[in-house]
Amino acid sequence: MKTIFKSTVLLTMGLAAVLTSCKDDNESNPTLTQPTQFVLNNPAVNGNIDLEKSKTVTLTWSQPTPYNDFNTPVVPTYTVEMSPTGSFTKAFDANAEDNTGADYFSLDETYSSGLEVVVNTETVNRSLLQLCGWTEATTPALQDVAIRVKSAIRDASFREYGVIYSNVVSMKTVPYYIELKPADPEIWWLIGGDIADGSWGGEMGKCVIAMQTVSGAEYDKKSGQGEITWTGYLAGSGFKLKKTLSSWDEQWGQGDAFGTFVENDGGSGNITVPEAGLYTVTLNTATHTLTVDKFAGSAPVYGGMAISGSFNDWGDTEMTPCSAGWENHDWYITYEFAAGDEVKIKEAGSWDFNKGGTLVNTADGMYTYGETNGANLVIAESGSYFILFNDITGYIRFIKQ
């Protein structure tokens, strides 16, 4: 039976006014009110949490009274922190050369809305292995893990203020050893009136399009953060970026005007280009920067794309265009492959345009930077795959279903 960890973060709201610098302006200048503490209850868990078998840890809390800036609610950001010692004196940094003395880690995922948080126990286990430096022989059979939650306000530069912490509670975990490898690149999704069918729905390919990694780019070993991109046609009907298909907690939208982009602002506008055309959208998830630039090149418009290979005698199994009603450069299909199947993506009815290459494995599938007349793509593991292809960049992504 899967063990689920549920706890409730109850917010006890004490208000602390931040005084303005000029006494005469006290009535006109904004003041910040914020909670002074919030209470994390002991987890209601029957037994130990097996980090391999339980899959998720669920944290819940009651609706907080918001931070308040001159009677305007300000949404805080919550971060879950965990420690095998309970000390919380120095945070572990996967990219630092020296982590001597580090005794806690922060989960990369942050939360700004909703009453329930589902934490991946694989992430908890991986973080413990990195922090403690366990080997297969030294990974303990049982490990106490202390938990606290940080609440803070972030400004446009992601500086934090108004930071408060919950009390510390603990849970007993059963860790397991795995060979650590760098995290997969963090991928965001495009959605909106300019994207796919323009419906703002959640179906991959039909409604939303995944962004792409950049060939030769480096990504954070722990979080997978770095530069991702997409090139395609934007008609001017607006779009946004979101991190996960199921949530709007982490998103990018438009500020006062095109060219000014804001992150995690639920009131942001749709990103609307000033004129229709080909654009490159570039998001750096490590530096929290977004650009939308006119594409300098040109791109042919194809009447159709297909997958072809050993599974269909190198015939054409046609893909579906993502965009409907305007210029399309993204294509998708879901297909069941056997292990060892060889695949290429090509123009329907012609081999003049075709892409192959070498697949890079990820936790949810594979990707490659498609090469013209490249090697056949070899499917290592049988199963159903959702395939997304961009005919401008040649990027091919397989997502295991």
PDB file of C-alpha atoms in Angstrom, residues 190-383:
ATOM      1  CA  LEU A 190       3.559  27.121 -24.481  1.00  0.00           C
ATOM      2  CA  ILE A 191      -0.194  27.663 -24.338  1.00  0.00           C
ATOM      3  CA  GLY A 192      -2.649  30.231 -25.662  1.00  0.00           C
ATOM      4  CA  GLY A 193      -4.390  31.754 -28.628  1.00  0.00           C
ATOM      5  CA  ASP A 194      -1.221  31.580 -30.757  1.00  0.00           C
ATOM      6  CA  ILE A 195      -0.314  28.039 -29.736  1.00  0.00           C
ATOM      7  CA  ALA A 196      -1.586  24.832 -31.402  1.00  0.00           C
ATOM      8  CA  ASP A 197      -5.380  25.024 -31.711  1.00  0.00           C
ATOM      9  CA  GLY A 198      -5.539  28.238 -29.648  1.00  0.00           C
ATOM     10  CA  SER A 199      -8.012  26.758 -27.172  1.00  0.00           C
ATOM     11  CA  TRP A 200      -5.926  27.170 -23.961  1.00  0.00           C
ATOM     12  CA  GLY A 201      -6.590  23.470 -23.324  1.00  0.00           C
ATOM     13  CA  GLY A 202      -4.177  20.979 -21.786  1.00  0.00           C
ATOM     14  CA  GLU A 203      -3.802  18.244 -24.406  1.00  0.00           C
ATOM     15  CA  MET A 204      -0.215  17.853 -25.642  1.00  0.00           C
ATOM     16  CA  GLY A 205       0.326  18.783 -29.272  1.00  0.00           C
ATOM     17  CA  LYS A 206      -3.299  19.666 -29.908  1.00  0.00           C
ATOM     18  CA  CYS A 207      -3.402  22.482 -27.324  1.00  0.00           C
ATOM     19  CA  VAL A 208       0.059  22.947 -25.793  1.00  0.00           C
ATOM     20  CA  ILE A 209       3.601  22.682 -27.172  1.00  0.00           C
ATOM     21  CA  ALA A 210       6.728  21.794 -25.190  1.00  0.00           C
ATOM     22  CA  MET A 211       9.746  24.076 -25.409  1.00  0.00           C
ATOM     23  CA  GLN A 212      13.116  22.626 -26.401  1.00  0.00           C
ATOM     24  CA  THR A 213      16.584  22.259 -24.945  1.00  0.00           C
ATOM     25  CA  VAL A 214      19.455  24.082 -26.643  1.00  0.00           C
ATOM     26  CA  SER A 215      22.248  22.060 -28.241  1.00  0.00           C
ATOM     27  CA  GLY A 216      25.504  22.566 -26.335  1.00  0.00           C
ATOM     28  CA  ALA A 217      23.853  24.401 -23.419  1.00  0.00           C
ATOM     29  CA  GLU A 218      24.674  23.491 -19.822  1.00  0.00           C
ATOM     30  CA  TYR A 219      21.934  22.748 -17.294  1.00  0.00           C
ATOM     31  CA  ASP A 220      21.980  22.786 -13.498  1.00  0.00           C
ATOM     32  CA  LYS A 221      22.923  19.299 -12.337  1.00  0.00           C
ATOM     33  CA  LYS A 222      20.413  19.288  -9.489  1.00  0.00           C
ATOM     34  CA  SER A 223      17.450  21.234 -10.859  1.00  0.00           C
ATOM     35  CA  GLY A 224      17.895  20.952 -14.631  1.00  0.00           C
ATOM     36  CA  GLN A 225      17.485  24.707 -14.966  1.00  0.00           C
ATOM     37  CA  GLY A 226      18.974  26.535 -17.925  1.00  0.00           C
ATOM     38  CA  GLU A 227      18.054  27.886 -21.355  1.00  0.00           C
ATOM     39  CA  ILE A 228      15.148  26.444 -23.339  1.00  0.00           C
ATOM     40  CA  THR A 229      13.642  27.757 -26.552  1.00  0.00           C
ATOM     41  CA  TRP A 230      10.984  27.447 -29.253  1.00  0.00           C
ATOM     42  CA  THR A 231      10.746  28.894 -32.764  1.00  0.00           C
ATOM     43  CA  GLY A 232       7.473  29.146 -34.633  1.00  0.00           C
ATOM     44  CA  TYR A 233       4.706  31.344 -35.973  1.00  0.00           C
ATOM     45  CA  LEU A 234       2.897  33.771 -33.657  1.00  0.00           C
ATOM     46  CA  ALA A 235      -0.260  35.366 -35.033  1.00  0.00           C
ATOM     47  CA  GLY A 236      -0.691  38.033 -32.323  1.00  0.00           C
ATOM     48  CA  SER A 237      -3.567  36.385 -30.457  1.00  0.00           C
ATOM     49  CA  GLY A 238      -1.532  35.993 -27.261  1.00  0.00           C
ATOM     50  CA  PHE A 239       0.122  33.163 -25.337  1.00  0.00           C
ATOM     51  CA  LYS A 240       1.726  32.313 -22.003  1.00  0.00           C
ATOM     52  CA  LEU A 241       4.291  29.871 -20.631  1.00  0.00           C
ATOM     53  CA  LYS A 242       3.574  27.415 -17.824  1.00  0.00           C
ATOM     54  CA  LYS A 243       5.860  24.949 -16.072  1.00  0.00           C
ATOM     55  CA  THR A 244       3.413  22.075 -15.669  1.00  0.00           C
ATOM     56  CA  LEU A 245       0.315  21.121 -17.605  1.00  0.00           C
ATOM     57  CA  SER A 246      -1.819  20.725 -14.480  1.00  0.00           C
ATOM     58  CA  SER A 247      -1.041  23.987 -12.689  1.00  0.00           C
ATOM     59  CA  TRP A 248      -0.731  27.745 -13.224  1.00  0.00           C
ATOM     60  CA  ASP A 249       1.373  28.222 -10.074  1.00  0.00           C
ATOM     61  CA  GLU A 250       4.492  28.815 -12.179  1.00  0.00           C
ATOM     62  CA  GLN A 251       3.916  30.836 -15.335  1.00  0.00           C
ATOM     63  CA  TRP A 252       5.161  33.702 -17.514  1.00  0.00           C
ATOM     64  CA  GLY A 253       2.963  36.464 -18.902  1.00  0.00           C
ATOM     65  CA  GLN A 254       3.176  40.030 -20.167  1.00  0.00           C
ATOM     66  CA  GLY A 255       3.559  43.146 -18.035  1.00  0.00           C
ATOM     67  CA  ASP A 256       2.592  46.665 -19.065  1.00  0.00           C
ATOM     68  CA  ALA A 257       3.607  46.191 -22.713  1.00  0.00           C
ATOM     69  CA  PHE A 258       5.202  43.688 -25.091  1.00  0.00           C
ATOM     70  CA  GLY A 259       8.847  43.204 -24.139  1.00  0.00           C
ATOM     71  CA  THR A 260       8.090  43.410 -20.424  1.00  0.00           C
ATOM     72  CA  PHE A 261       7.497  39.898 -19.125  1.00  0.00           C
ATOM     73  CA  VAL A 262       6.615  38.830 -15.597  1.00  0.00           C
ATOM     74  CA  GLU A 263       6.861  35.502 -13.781  1.00  0.00           C
ATOM     75  CA  ASN A 264       4.275  33.986 -11.449  1.00  0.00           C
ATOM     76  CA  ASP A 265       1.944  36.973 -11.649  1.00  0.00           C
ATOM     77  CA  GLY A 266      -1.583  35.617 -11.901  1.00  0.00           C
ATOM     78  CA  GLY A 267      -2.782  39.018 -13.097  1.00  0.00           C
ATOM     79  CA  SER A 268      -0.323  39.238 -15.986  1.00  0.00           C
ATOM     80  CA  GLY A 269      -1.561  39.696 -19.530  1.00  0.00           C
ATOM     81  CA  ASN A 270      -1.135  37.385 -22.476  1.00  0.00           C
ATOM     82  CA  ILE A 271       2.157  37.811 -24.344  1.00  0.00           C
ATOM     83  CA  THR A 272       1.077  39.459 -27.585  1.00  0.00           C
ATOM     84  CA  VAL A 273       3.556  40.125 -30.398  1.00  0.00           C
ATOM     85  CA  PRO A 274       3.142  43.468 -32.246  1.00  0.00           C
ATOM     86  CA  GLU A 275       2.929  41.809 -35.665  1.00  0.00           C
ATOM     87  CA  ALA A 276       2.378  38.290 -36.912  1.00  0.00           C
ATOM     88  CA  GLY A 277       5.420  36.301 -38.017  1.00  0.00           C
ATOM     89  CA  LEU A 278       8.114  33.841 -37.008  1.00  0.00           C
ATOM     90  CA  TYR A 279       9.539  34.362 -33.517  1.00  0.00           C
ATOM     91  CA  THR A 280      11.971  32.674 -31.160  1.00  0.00           C
ATOM     92  CA  VAL A 281      10.864  32.423 -27.519  1.00  0.00           C
ATOM     93  CA  THR A 282      13.797  31.903 -25.126  1.00  0.00           C
ATOM     94  CA  LEU A 283      13.392  31.214 -21.416  1.00  0.00           C
ATOM     95  CA  ASN A 284      16.296  30.851 -19.001  1.00  0.00           C
ATOM     96  CA  THR A 285      14.860  29.068 -15.990  1.00  0.00           C
ATOM     97  CA  ALA A 286      18.073  29.611 -13.986  1.00  0.00           C
ATOM     98  CA  THR A 287      18.290  33.403 -14.413  1.00  0.00           C
ATOM     99  CA  HIS A 288      14.503  33.936 -14.688  1.00  0.00           C
ATOM    100  CA  THR A 289      14.682  35.831 -17.971  1.00  0.00           C
ATOM    101  CA  LEU A 290      12.377  35.629 -20.980  1.00  0.00           C
ATOM    102  CA  THR A 291      12.806  37.074 -24.469  1.00  0.00           C
ATOM    103  CA  VAL A 292      10.578  36.951 -27.546  1.00  0.00           C
ATOM    104  CA  ASP A 293      12.500  37.952 -30.681  1.00  0.00           C
ATOM    105  CA  LYS A 294      11.763  38.028 -34.395  1.00  0.00           C
ATOM    106  CA  PHE A 295      13.244  34.996 -36.149  1.00  0.00           C
ATOM    107  CA  ALA A 296      15.981  36.178 -38.493  1.00  0.00           C
ATOM    108  CA  GLY A 297      15.696  33.320 -40.951  1.00  0.00           C
ATOM    109  CA  SER A 298      12.967  31.940 -43.147  1.00  0.00           C
ATOM    110  CA  ALA A 299      11.196  28.603 -43.027  1.00  0.00           C
ATOM    111  CA  PRO A 300       9.289  26.643 -45.670  1.00  0.00           C
ATOM    112  CA  VAL A 301       5.736  25.617 -44.880  1.00  0.00           C
ATOM    113  CA  TYR A 302       5.254  21.876 -45.360  1.00  0.00           C
ATOM    114  CA  GLY A 303       1.997  20.257 -46.392  1.00  0.00           C
ATOM    115  CA  GLY A 304       2.624  17.251 -44.175  1.00  0.00           C
ATOM    116  CA  MET A 305       5.086  15.357 -41.984  1.00  0.00           C
ATOM    117  CA  ALA A 306       5.285  11.631 -41.270  1.00  0.00           C
ATOM    118  CA  ILE A 307       7.133   9.070 -39.199  1.00  0.00           C
ATOM    119  CA  SER A 308       8.734   6.327 -41.242  1.00  0.00           C
ATOM    120  CA  GLY A 309      10.722   3.261 -40.301  1.00  0.00           C
ATOM    121  CA  SER A 310      11.061  -0.455 -39.838  1.00  0.00           C
ATOM    122  CA  PHE A 311       7.621  -0.584 -38.182  1.00  0.00           C
ATOM    123  CA  ASN A 312       5.777   0.517 -41.371  1.00  0.00           C
ATOM    124  CA  ASP A 313       8.163  -0.759 -44.081  1.00  0.00           C
ATOM    125  CA  TRP A 314       9.559   2.776 -44.399  1.00  0.00           C
ATOM    126  CA  GLY A 315       6.250   4.129 -45.581  1.00  0.00           C
ATOM    127  CA  ASP A 316       4.495   7.221 -44.256  1.00  0.00           C
ATOM    128  CA  THR A 317       2.459   7.345 -41.055  1.00  0.00           C
ATOM    129  CA  GLU A 318       1.346  10.949 -41.104  1.00  0.00           C
ATOM    130  CA  MET A 319       1.695  13.302 -38.162  1.00  0.00           C
ATOM    131  CA  THR A 320      -0.866  15.939 -37.152  1.00  0.00           C
ATOM    132  CA  PRO A 321      -0.075  19.657 -37.470  1.00  0.00           C
ATOM    133  CA  CYS A 322      -0.279  21.393 -34.098  1.00  0.00           C
ATOM    134  CA  SER A 323      -1.491  24.764 -35.371  1.00  0.00           C
ATOM    135  CA  ALA A 324      -4.895  25.202 -36.974  1.00  0.00           C
ATOM    136  CA  GLY A 325      -5.757  28.232 -39.087  1.00  0.00           C
ATOM    137  CA  TRP A 326      -2.272  29.741 -39.354  1.00  0.00           C
ATOM    138  CA  GLU A 327       1.263  28.843 -40.380  1.00  0.00           C
ATOM    139  CA  ASN A 328       2.311  25.551 -38.806  1.00  0.00           C
ATOM    140  CA  HIS A 329       5.804  24.316 -37.908  1.00  0.00           C
ATOM    141  CA  ASP A 330       5.078  21.817 -35.104  1.00  0.00           C
ATOM    142  CA  TRP A 331       3.773  18.275 -35.592  1.00  0.00           C
ATOM    143  CA  TYR A 332       2.712  15.451 -33.289  1.00  0.00           C
ATOM    144  CA  ILE A 333       1.667  11.812 -33.225  1.00  0.00           C
ATOM    145  CA  THR A 334       1.224   9.051 -30.640  1.00  0.00           C
ATOM    146  CA  TYR A 335       2.505   5.636 -31.742  1.00  0.00           C
ATOM    147  CA  GLU A 336       3.145   2.204 -30.231  1.00  0.00           C
ATOM    148  CA  PHE A 337       6.691   0.963 -30.894  1.00  0.00           C
ATOM    149  CA  ALA A 338       8.473  -2.315 -30.274  1.00  0.00           C
ATOM    150  CA  ALA A 339      11.971  -2.370 -28.809  1.00  0.00           C
ATOM    151  CA  GLY A 340      14.502  -2.058 -31.617  1.00  0.00           C
ATOM    152  CA  ASP A 341      12.194  -0.206 -34.024  1.00  0.00           C
ATOM    153  CA  GLU A 342      14.026   2.295 -36.239  1.00  0.00           C
ATOM    154  CA  VAL A 343      12.407   5.657 -36.989  1.00  0.00           C
ATOM    155  CA  LYS A 344      12.914   8.818 -39.022  1.00  0.00           C
ATOM    156  CA  ILE A 345      10.787  11.919 -39.408  1.00  0.00           C
ATOM    157  CA  LYS A 346      10.283  13.122 -42.970  1.00  0.00           C
ATOM    158  CA  GLU A 347       8.189  15.244 -45.257  1.00  0.00           C
ATOM    159  CA  ALA A 348       5.064  13.332 -46.226  1.00  0.00           C
ATOM    160  CA  GLY A 349       5.518  11.816 -49.682  1.00  0.00           C
ATOM    161  CA  SER A 350       9.184  12.770 -50.015  1.00  0.00           C
ATOM    162  CA  TRP A 351      12.639  12.023 -48.611  1.00  0.00           C
ATOM    163  CA  ASP A 352      14.026  15.425 -49.632  1.00  0.00           C
ATOM    164  CA  PHE A 353      13.444  16.594 -46.046  1.00  0.00           C
ATOM    165  CA  ASN A 354      14.172  14.033 -43.327  1.00  0.00           C
ATOM    166  CA  LYS A 355      15.616  14.039 -39.813  1.00  0.00           C
ATOM    167  CA  GLY A 356      17.411  11.380 -37.791  1.00  0.00           C
ATOM    168  CA  GLY A 357      20.113  11.344 -35.142  1.00  0.00           C
ATOM    169  CA  THR A 358      20.971   9.856 -31.757  1.00  0.00           C
ATOM    170  CA  LEU A 359      18.367   9.870 -28.994  1.00  0.00           C
ATOM    171  CA  VAL A 360      19.195  11.208 -25.521  1.00  0.00           C
ATOM    172  CA  ASN A 361      17.344   9.406 -22.736  1.00  0.00           C
ATOM    173  CA  THR A 362      15.348  11.304 -20.099  1.00  0.00           C
ATOM    174  CA  ALA A 363      13.135  10.215 -17.221  1.00  0.00           C
ATOM    175  CA  ASP A 364       9.992  10.554 -19.357  1.00  0.00           C
ATOM    176  CA  GLY A 365      11.325   9.559 -22.767  1.00  0.00           C
ATOM    177  CA  MET A 366      13.945  10.760 -25.253  1.00  0.00           C
ATOM    178  CA  TYR A 367      14.947  13.714 -27.431  1.00  0.00           C
ATOM    179  CA  THR A 368      17.387  14.594 -30.193  1.00  0.00           C
ATOM    180  CA  TYR A 369      18.488  17.561 -32.272  1.00  0.00           C
ATOM    181  CA  GLY A 370      17.373  16.150 -35.608  1.00  0.00           C
ATOM    182  CA  GLU A 371      20.066  15.915 -38.282  1.00  0.00           C
ATOM    183  CA  THR A 372      19.345  16.023 -42.024  1.00  0.00           C
ATOM    184  CA  ASN A 373      19.903  12.512 -43.429  1.00  0.00           C
ATOM    185  CA  GLY A 374      21.001  11.502 -39.932  1.00  0.00           C
ATOM    186  CA  ALA A 375      21.106   8.013 -38.476  1.00  0.00           C
ATOM    187  CA  ASN A 376      17.903   6.114 -37.853  1.00  0.00           C
ATOM    188  CA  LEU A 377      16.413   6.750 -34.414  1.00  0.00           C
ATOM    189  CA  VAL A 378      16.429   3.483 -32.449  1.00  0.00           C
ATOM    190  CA  ILE A 379      13.665   2.825 -29.900  1.00  0.00           C
ATOM    191  CA  ALA A 380      15.330   1.091 -26.953  1.00  0.00           C
ATOM    192  CA  GLU A 381      12.212   0.399 -24.865  1.00  0.00           C
ATOM    193  CA  SER A 382       8.876  -0.754 -26.253  1.00  0.00           C
ATOM    194  CA  GLY A 383       5.740   1.245 -25.520  1.00  0.00           C
TER     195      GLY A 383
END
